[in-house]
PDB file of C-alpha atoms in Angstrom:
ATOM      1  CA  ALA A   1       8.872  15.858   4.207  1.00 72.00           C
ATOM      2  CA  GLN A   2       8.218  12.420   2.785  1.00 81.00           C
ATOM      3  CA  SER A   3       5.245  12.354   0.450  1.00 89.00           C
ATOM      4  CA  VAL A   4       3.896  10.711  -2.676  1.00 94.00           C
ATOM      5  CA  THR A   5       1.521  12.513  -5.005  1.00 96.00           C
ATOM      6  CA  GLN A   6      -0.521  10.968  -7.780  1.00 96.00           C
ATOM      7  CA  LEU A   7      -1.666  13.834  -9.888  1.00 91.00           C
ATOM      8  CA  ASP A   8      -4.800  12.270 -11.350  1.00 94.00           C
ATOM      9  CA  SER A   9      -7.492  10.662  -9.242  1.00 95.00           C
ATOM     10  CA  GLN A  10      -9.369   9.289 -12.251  1.00 96.00           C
ATOM     11  CA  VAL A  11      -8.226   8.535 -15.782  1.00 97.00           C
ATOM     12  CA  PRO A  12     -10.891   7.417 -18.272  1.00 97.00           C
ATOM     13  CA  VAL A  13      -9.539   6.087 -21.551  1.00 97.00           C
ATOM     14  CA  PHE A  14     -10.787   4.098 -24.524  1.00 97.00           C
ATOM     15  CA  GLU A  15      -9.544   0.593 -25.210  1.00 97.00           C
ATOM     16  CA  GLU A  16      -6.311   0.413 -27.247  1.00 97.00           C
ATOM     17  CA  ALA A  17      -5.446   4.031 -26.440  1.00 98.00           C
ATOM     18  CA  PRO A  18      -2.197   4.933 -24.644  1.00 97.00           C
ATOM     19  CA  VAL A  19      -2.260   5.972 -21.014  1.00 98.00           C
ATOM     20  CA  GLU A  20       0.058   7.661 -18.523  1.00 97.00           C
ATOM     21  CA  LEU A  21      -0.515   7.692 -14.775  1.00 97.00           C
ATOM     22  CA  ARG A  22       1.591  10.286 -13.028  1.00 97.00           C
ATOM     23  CA  CYS A  23       3.470   9.969  -9.752  1.00 97.00           C
ATOM     24  CA  ASN A  24       5.755  12.449  -8.028  1.00 96.00           C
ATOM     25  CA  TYR A  25       7.476  12.050  -4.702  1.00 94.00           C
ATOM     26  CA  SER A  26       9.242  14.260  -2.225  1.00 92.00           C
ATOM     27  CA  SER A  27      12.527  13.097  -0.736  1.00 86.00           C
ATOM     28  CA  SER A  28      15.997  14.430  -0.172  1.00 81.00           C
ATOM     29  CA  VAL A  29      17.498  10.923  -0.153  1.00 84.00           C
ATOM     30  CA  SER A  30      17.574   8.003  -2.528  1.00 84.00           C
ATOM     31  CA  VAL A  31      14.421   5.930  -2.563  1.00 88.00           C
ATOM     32  CA  TYR A  32      12.969   2.805  -4.126  1.00 91.00           C
ATOM     33  CA  LEU A  33       9.828   3.083  -6.201  1.00 93.00           C
ATOM     34  CA  PHE A  34       6.890   0.798  -6.846  1.00 95.00           C
ATOM     35  CA  TRP A  35       3.592   0.648  -8.660  1.00 96.00           C
ATOM     36  CA  TYR A  36       0.875  -1.525  -7.161  1.00 96.00           C
ATOM     37  CA  VAL A  37      -2.461  -2.436  -8.755  1.00 96.00           C
ATOM     38  CA  GLN A  38      -5.748  -3.228  -7.049  1.00 94.00           C
ATOM     39  CA  TYR A  39      -8.421  -4.882  -9.168  1.00 92.00           C
ATOM     40  CA  PRO A  40     -12.041  -4.617  -8.005  1.00 87.00           C
ATOM     41  CA  ASN A  41     -12.609  -6.558  -4.799  1.00 84.00           C
ATOM     42  CA  GLN A  42      -9.031  -7.817  -4.712  1.00 87.00           C
ATOM     43  CA  GLY A  43      -5.931  -7.086  -2.671  1.00 88.00           C
ATOM     44  CA  LEU A  44      -2.936  -4.979  -3.625  1.00 92.00           C
ATOM     45  CA  GLN A  45      -0.381  -6.633  -5.865  1.00 92.00           C
ATOM     46  CA  LEU A  46       2.923  -5.439  -7.212  1.00 93.00           C
ATOM     47  CA  LEU A  47       2.965  -4.271 -10.830  1.00 95.00           C
ATOM     48  CA  LEU A  48       6.607  -3.189 -11.148  1.00 93.00           C
ATOM     49  CA  LYS A  49       9.495  -1.780  -9.153  1.00 92.00           C
ATOM     50  CA  TYR A  50      12.595   0.361  -9.498  1.00 90.00           C
ATOM     51  CA  LEU A  51      15.481  -0.388  -7.172  1.00 86.00           C
ATOM     52  CA  SER A  52      18.561   0.583  -9.184  1.00 81.00           C
ATOM     53  CA  GLY A  53      20.072   0.292 -12.627  1.00 82.00           C
ATOM     54  CA  SER A  54      18.078   1.101 -15.748  1.00 84.00           C
ATOM     55  CA  THR A  55      15.609   3.883 -15.126  1.00 86.00           C
ATOM     56  CA  LEU A  56      13.011   2.206 -17.339  1.00 88.00           C
ATOM     57  CA  VAL A  57      11.301  -0.806 -15.811  1.00 88.00           C
ATOM     58  CA  GLU A  58       8.658  -3.024 -17.343  1.00 88.00           C
ATOM     59  CA  SER A  59       5.921  -5.337 -16.152  1.00 89.00           C
ATOM     60  CA  ILE A  60       4.831  -8.605 -17.713  1.00 83.00           C
ATOM     61  CA  ASN A  61       1.521  -7.176 -18.916  1.00 88.00           C
ATOM     62  CA  GLY A  62       2.896  -4.288 -20.980  1.00 93.00           C
ATOM     63  CA  PHE A  63       3.152  -1.482 -18.428  1.00 96.00           C
ATOM     64  CA  GLU A  64       6.367   0.447 -18.025  1.00 96.00           C
ATOM     65  CA  ALA A  65       7.564   3.175 -15.679  1.00 96.00           C
ATOM     66  CA  GLU A  66      10.488   5.534 -15.893  1.00 94.00           C
ATOM     67  CA  PHE A  67      12.392   6.862 -12.905  1.00 93.00           C
ATOM     68  CA  ASN A  68      13.351  10.507 -13.314  1.00 92.00           C
ATOM     69  CA  LYS A  69      15.573  11.593 -10.437  1.00 89.00           C
ATOM     70  CA  SER A  70      15.757  15.256 -11.382  1.00 90.00           C
ATOM     71  CA  GLN A  71      11.987  15.556 -11.543  1.00 90.00           C
ATOM     72  CA  THR A  72      11.405  13.088  -8.678  1.00 92.00           C
ATOM     73  CA  SER A  73       8.846  11.278 -10.787  1.00 94.00           C
ATOM     74  CA  PHE A  74       7.952   7.680 -11.585  1.00 96.00           C
ATOM     75  CA  HIS A  75       5.182   7.845 -14.169  1.00 97.00           C
ATOM     76  CA  LEU A  76       3.440   4.674 -15.345  1.00 97.00           C
ATOM     77  CA  ARG A  77       2.654   4.192 -19.017  1.00 97.00           C
ATOM     78  CA  LYS A  78       1.088   1.672 -21.348  1.00 97.00           C
ATOM     79  CA  PRO A  79       0.976   2.169 -25.121  1.00 97.00           C
ATOM     80  CA  SER A  80      -2.323   0.319 -25.605  1.00 97.00           C
ATOM     81  CA  VAL A  81      -4.707  -0.465 -22.761  1.00 97.00           C
ATOM     82  CA  HIS A  82      -7.186  -3.303 -22.484  1.00 96.00           C
ATOM     83  CA  ILE A  83     -10.531  -3.525 -20.704  1.00 96.00           C
ATOM     84  CA  SER A  84      -8.884  -5.823 -18.168  1.00 95.00           C
ATOM     85  CA  ASP A  85      -6.521  -3.025 -17.108  1.00 96.00           C
ATOM     86  CA  THR A  86      -9.416  -1.302 -15.360  1.00 96.00           C
ATOM     87  CA  ALA A  87      -8.268  -1.016 -11.755  1.00 96.00           C
ATOM     88  CA  GLU A  88      -6.894   1.324  -9.101  1.00 96.00           C
ATOM     89  CA  TYR A  89      -3.174   2.016  -9.423  1.00 97.00           C
ATOM     90  CA  PHE A  90      -1.011   3.115  -6.511  1.00 97.00           C
ATOM     91  CA  CYS A  91       2.467   4.564  -6.594  1.00 97.00           C
ATOM     92  CA  ALA A  92       4.597   3.736  -3.541  1.00 95.00           C
ATOM     93  CA  VAL A  93       7.952   4.916  -2.251  1.00 93.00           C
ATOM     94  CA  SER A  94      10.278   3.117   0.130  1.00 90.00           C
ATOM     95  CA  PHE A  95      12.546   5.371   2.149  1.00 86.00           C
ATOM     96  CA  PRO A  96      15.825   4.475   3.898  1.00 82.00           C
ATOM     97  CA  GLY A  97      14.982   2.383   6.936  1.00 82.00           C
ATOM     98  CA  GLY A  98      12.132   0.673   5.133  1.00 84.00           C
ATOM     99  CA  LYS A  99       9.173   2.998   5.616  1.00 87.00           C
ATOM    100  CA  LEU A 100       6.821   2.458   2.668  1.00 89.00           C
ATOM    101  CA  ILE A 101       4.216   5.060   1.831  1.00 92.00           C
ATOM    102  CA  PHE A 102       1.586   5.231  -0.912  1.00 95.00           C
ATOM    103  CA  GLY A 103       0.013   7.841  -3.093  1.00 96.00           C
ATOM    104  CA  GLN A 104      -3.715   8.494  -3.137  1.00 95.00           C
ATOM    105  CA  GLY A 105      -4.304   6.242  -6.101  1.00 96.00           C
ATOM    106  CA  THR A 106      -5.453   6.682  -9.700  1.00 97.00           C
ATOM    107  CA  GLU A 107      -8.579   4.955 -10.917  1.00 97.00           C
ATOM    108  CA  LEU A 108      -8.020   3.781 -14.481  1.00 97.00           C
ATOM    109  CA  SER A 109     -11.262   3.144 -16.310  1.00 97.00           C
ATOM    110  CA  VAL A 110     -10.945   1.568 -19.763  1.00 97.00           C
ATOM    111  CA  LYS A 111     -14.019   1.883 -21.956  1.00 96.00           C
ATOM    112  CA  PRO A 112     -14.786  -0.156 -25.085  1.00 95.00           C
TER     113      PRO A 112
ATOM    114  CA  ASP B   1       3.509 -20.592   2.751  1.00 54.00           C
ATOM    115  CA  THR B   2       0.331 -19.083   1.351  1.00 73.00           C
ATOM    116  CA  GLY B   3       1.204 -15.429   1.816  1.00 92.00           C
ATOM    117  CA  VAL B   4       0.162 -12.786   4.322  1.00 95.00           C
ATOM    118  CA  SER B   5      -2.844 -13.824   6.361  1.00 96.00           C
ATOM    119  CA  GLN B   6      -5.168 -11.448   8.203  1.00 97.00           C
ATOM    120  CA  ASN B   7      -7.905 -12.298  10.656  1.00 97.00           C
ATOM    121  CA  PRO B   8     -10.719 -11.654  10.903  1.00 97.00           C
ATOM    122  CA  ARG B   9     -11.667 -10.655   7.372  1.00 96.00           C
ATOM    123  CA  HIS B  10     -14.644  -8.661   8.598  1.00 97.00           C
ATOM    124  CA  LYS B  11     -15.469  -7.106  11.954  1.00 98.00           C
ATOM    125  CA  ILE B  12     -18.576  -5.216  12.988  1.00 98.00           C
ATOM    126  CA  THR B  13     -18.407  -3.563  16.359  1.00 98.00           C
ATOM    127  CA  LYS B  14     -20.320  -1.047  18.385  1.00 98.00           C
ATOM    128  CA  ARG B  15     -18.855   2.363  19.000  1.00 97.00           C
ATOM    129  CA  GLY B  16     -16.773   2.390  22.152  1.00 97.00           C
ATOM    130  CA  GLN B  17     -15.742  -1.257  21.980  1.00 98.00           C
ATOM    131  CA  ASN B  18     -12.170  -2.454  21.592  1.00 98.00           C
ATOM    132  CA  VAL B  19     -11.110  -4.554  18.623  1.00 98.00           C
ATOM    133  CA  THR B  20      -7.967  -6.516  17.816  1.00 98.00           C
ATOM    134  CA  PHE B  21      -6.768  -7.676  14.426  1.00 98.00           C
ATOM    135  CA  ARG B  22      -4.091 -10.234  13.690  1.00 98.00           C
ATOM    136  CA  CYS B  23      -1.585 -10.439  10.858  1.00 98.00           C
ATOM    137  CA  ASP B  24       0.596 -13.432  10.027  1.00 97.00           C
ATOM    138  CA  PRO B  25       3.324 -12.397   7.590  1.00 96.00           C
ATOM    139  CA  ILE B  26       5.201 -14.559   5.127  1.00 94.00           C
ATOM    140  CA  SER B  27       7.409 -16.666   7.368  1.00 91.00           C
ATOM    141  CA  GLU B  28      10.867 -15.413   6.416  1.00 88.00           C
ATOM    142  CA  HIS B  29       9.850 -11.741   6.197  1.00 92.00           C
ATOM    143  CA  ASN B  30      11.264  -9.567   8.947  1.00 91.00           C
ATOM    144  CA  ARG B  31       9.437  -6.336   8.081  1.00 93.00           C
ATOM    145  CA  LEU B  32       5.744  -5.938   8.769  1.00 95.00           C
ATOM    146  CA  TYR B  33       3.542  -2.952   7.943  1.00 95.00           C
ATOM    147  CA  TRP B  34       0.050  -1.827   8.943  1.00 97.00           C
ATOM    148  CA  TYR B  35      -2.048   0.479   6.761  1.00 96.00           C
ATOM    149  CA  ARG B  36      -5.578   1.826   6.790  1.00 96.00           C
ATOM    150  CA  GLN B  37      -7.494   2.276   3.549  1.00 95.00           C
ATOM    151  CA  THR B  38     -10.808   4.004   3.030  1.00 93.00           C
ATOM    152  CA  LEU B  39     -12.871   4.008  -0.151  1.00 87.00           C
ATOM    153  CA  GLY B  40     -11.166   5.831  -2.981  1.00 84.00           C
ATOM    154  CA  GLN B  41      -7.980   6.491  -1.029  1.00 89.00           C
ATOM    155  CA  GLY B  42      -4.521   5.015  -0.988  1.00 92.00           C
ATOM    156  CA  PRO B  43      -3.226   2.927   1.897  1.00 95.00           C
ATOM    157  CA  GLU B  44      -2.445   5.272   4.796  1.00 94.00           C
ATOM    158  CA  PHE B  45       0.699   4.318   6.696  1.00 94.00           C
ATOM    159  CA  LEU B  46       0.055   3.454  10.349  1.00 95.00           C
ATOM    160  CA  THR B  47       3.183   1.733  11.627  1.00 95.00           C
ATOM    161  CA  TYR B  48       5.887  -0.767  10.768  1.00 94.00           C
ATOM    162  CA  PHE B  49       8.165  -3.265  12.455  1.00 94.00           C
ATOM    163  CA  GLN B  50      11.501  -4.806  11.765  1.00 93.00           C
ATOM    164  CA  ASN B  51      11.518  -8.069  13.655  1.00 93.00           C
ATOM    165  CA  GLU B  52       9.962  -7.218  17.032  1.00 93.00           C
ATOM    166  CA  ALA B  53      11.020  -3.557  17.009  1.00 94.00           C
ATOM    167  CA  GLN B  54       8.416  -0.959  16.111  1.00 93.00           C
ATOM    168  CA  LEU B  55      10.419   1.462  13.978  1.00 92.00           C
ATOM    169  CA  GLU B  56       7.838   4.156  13.371  1.00 91.00           C
ATOM    170  CA  LYS B  57       4.256   5.027  14.188  1.00 92.00           C
ATOM    171  CA  SER B  58       2.342   7.601  12.214  1.00 91.00           C
ATOM    172  CA  ARG B  59       2.010  10.917  14.028  1.00 86.00           C
ATOM    173  CA  LEU B  60      -1.538  11.094  12.722  1.00 78.00           C
ATOM    174  CA  LEU B  61      -2.400   7.959  14.635  1.00 80.00           C
ATOM    175  CA  SER B  62      -4.476   8.364  17.752  1.00 85.00           C
ATOM    176  CA  ASP B  63      -3.259   6.933  21.052  1.00 92.00           C
ATOM    177  CA  ARG B  64      -6.244   4.590  20.826  1.00 95.00           C
ATOM    178  CA  PHE B  65      -4.268   2.595  18.250  1.00 95.00           C
ATOM    179  CA  SER B  66      -1.511   0.240  19.312  1.00 95.00           C
ATOM    180  CA  ALA B  67       0.382  -2.489  17.523  1.00 96.00           C
ATOM    181  CA  GLU B  68       2.670  -5.237  18.714  1.00 96.00           C
ATOM    182  CA  ARG B  69       4.883  -7.877  17.216  1.00 96.00           C
ATOM    183  CA  PRO B  70       6.102  -9.653  20.328  1.00 91.00           C
ATOM    184  CA  LYS B  71       8.238 -12.410  18.853  1.00 87.00           C
ATOM    185  CA  GLY B  72       8.973 -10.898  15.509  1.00 86.00           C
ATOM    186  CA  SER B  73       6.472 -13.138  13.773  1.00 91.00           C
ATOM    187  CA  PHE B  74       2.731 -12.331  13.846  1.00 96.00           C
ATOM    188  CA  SER B  75       1.461  -8.882  14.743  1.00 98.00           C
ATOM    189  CA  THR B  76      -1.681  -7.497  16.346  1.00 97.00           C
ATOM    190  CA  LEU B  77      -3.326  -4.121  15.877  1.00 97.00           C
ATOM    191  CA  GLU B  78      -5.664  -2.995  18.624  1.00 97.00           C
ATOM    192  CA  ILE B  79      -8.091  -0.109  18.480  1.00 97.00           C
ATOM    193  CA  GLN B  80      -9.528   0.995  21.795  1.00 97.00           C
ATOM    194  CA  ARG B  81     -12.821   2.850  22.239  1.00 97.00           C
ATOM    195  CA  THR B  82     -13.674   2.586  18.553  1.00 97.00           C
ATOM    196  CA  GLU B  83     -15.301   5.503  16.761  1.00 96.00           C
ATOM    197  CA  GLN B  84     -17.311   5.565  13.548  1.00 96.00           C
ATOM    198  CA  GLY B  85     -14.380   7.265  11.839  1.00 95.00           C
ATOM    199  CA  ASP B  86     -12.313   4.129  12.434  1.00 96.00           C
ATOM    200  CA  SER B  87     -14.413   2.252   9.886  1.00 97.00           C
ATOM    201  CA  ALA B  88     -12.000   1.240   7.132  1.00 97.00           C
ATOM    202  CA  MET B  89     -10.041  -1.605   5.624  1.00 96.00           C
ATOM    203  CA  TYR B  90      -6.954  -2.419   7.691  1.00 97.00           C
ATOM    204  CA  LEU B  91      -4.141  -3.857   5.614  1.00 97.00           C
ATOM    205  CA  CYS B  92      -1.054  -5.735   6.667  1.00 97.00           C
ATOM    206  CA  ALA B  93       2.009  -6.264   4.488  1.00 95.00           C
ATOM    207  CA  SER B  94       5.368  -7.932   4.943  1.00 94.00           C
ATOM    208  CA  SER B  95       8.735  -7.813   3.220  1.00 92.00           C
ATOM    209  CA  LEU B  96      12.385  -8.692   3.580  1.00 87.00           C
ATOM    210  CA  ALA B  97      14.669  -6.010   4.946  1.00 79.00           C
ATOM    211  CA  GLN B  98      17.749  -7.232   3.094  1.00 70.00           C
ATOM    212  CA  GLY B  99      17.746  -7.067  -0.652  1.00 63.00           C
ATOM    213  CA  LEU B 100      14.671  -4.862  -0.544  1.00 62.00           C
ATOM    214  CA  THR B 101      12.025  -7.017  -2.117  1.00 72.00           C
ATOM    215  CA  GLU B 102       8.550  -5.686  -2.525  1.00 86.00           C
ATOM    216  CA  ALA B 103       5.905  -5.719   0.189  1.00 91.00           C
ATOM    217  CA  PHE B 104       3.276  -8.443  -0.056  1.00 93.00           C
ATOM    218  CA  PHE B 105      -0.194  -7.592   1.146  1.00 94.00           C
ATOM    219  CA  GLY B 106      -2.859  -9.554   2.951  1.00 94.00           C
ATOM    220  CA  GLN B 107      -6.529  -9.391   2.002  1.00 93.00           C
ATOM    221  CA  GLY B 108      -7.247  -6.972   4.816  1.00 95.00           C
ATOM    222  CA  THR B 109      -9.687  -6.731   7.708  1.00 97.00           C
ATOM    223  CA  ARG B 110     -12.767  -4.628   7.037  1.00 97.00           C
ATOM    224  CA  LEU B 111     -13.893  -2.841  10.193  1.00 98.00           C
ATOM    225  CA  THR B 112     -17.356  -1.363  10.489  1.00 98.00           C
ATOM    226  CA  VAL B 113     -18.143   0.656  13.598  1.00 98.00           C
ATOM    227  CA  VAL B 114     -21.875   1.117  14.196  1.00 96.00           C
TER     228      VAL B 114
END
C-alpha cells in the first residue's frame, strides 16, 4: 500500500534549538520525496526535494533532509530554528506514474 | 504566467446544492492534481490528470465528486448534492510529467456547506 506517515503531529521547540521532523513512507518501488511548508494563511510551497543522487538535500533557509532507502524515511532537520520557521510541514511522496500523496503534517511551533 | 489559479476562492452553499470549482494550471504543465484539506490535516489526494486523461481517482471519493480536464488545460471539480462533511479547502496543483519537477499549488477554494 502507498502511504506517508509523519510521526509527530506537533513539535514545540525553543528558538535556536535543533529540530527533526520525521517522515516514513511505504512503497515497494522507487519514489521521489518532497517536503512542503505551509505558513499561516498561505498556500503550500516546496521546501526541498529528493529525486536522485546525493541522499542529503538542502534548502536555501537552512533545512536539510536525508533519504534513507533501507528505513524508507526522509526526515527533515534544522540545526537552529528561528521564530519565522513556525509553520506546518508536509512530507510528500511521488510514486511511479506521478501520483503524489502527502503525510498528515507536523506543526512546528518555535517559541522565543 | 502567475502560477496555479483557482476560482472561486471562497464558496458558501446550502446542503444539497451542486458546486463547481475551476483550476487553471501553469501553462506548460501537463499534470494536474486535486486535493482536499481540512484543518490540521495534510492534503488528501482526490484525483489527478496527465493531459486530458484522468489517471486515478481516490477510492475514498464519493460518486458525488467528479473532475474533468477536457482539453488538457484547465480542470473543474464538481460536487453534487453537497453535505456538511464536504466543507474543506480544495487544492489544485500542477507539475511537469517529464523531468519530474515539483508540484505547484494554487491558493485553494474554501467550501463551506451550511
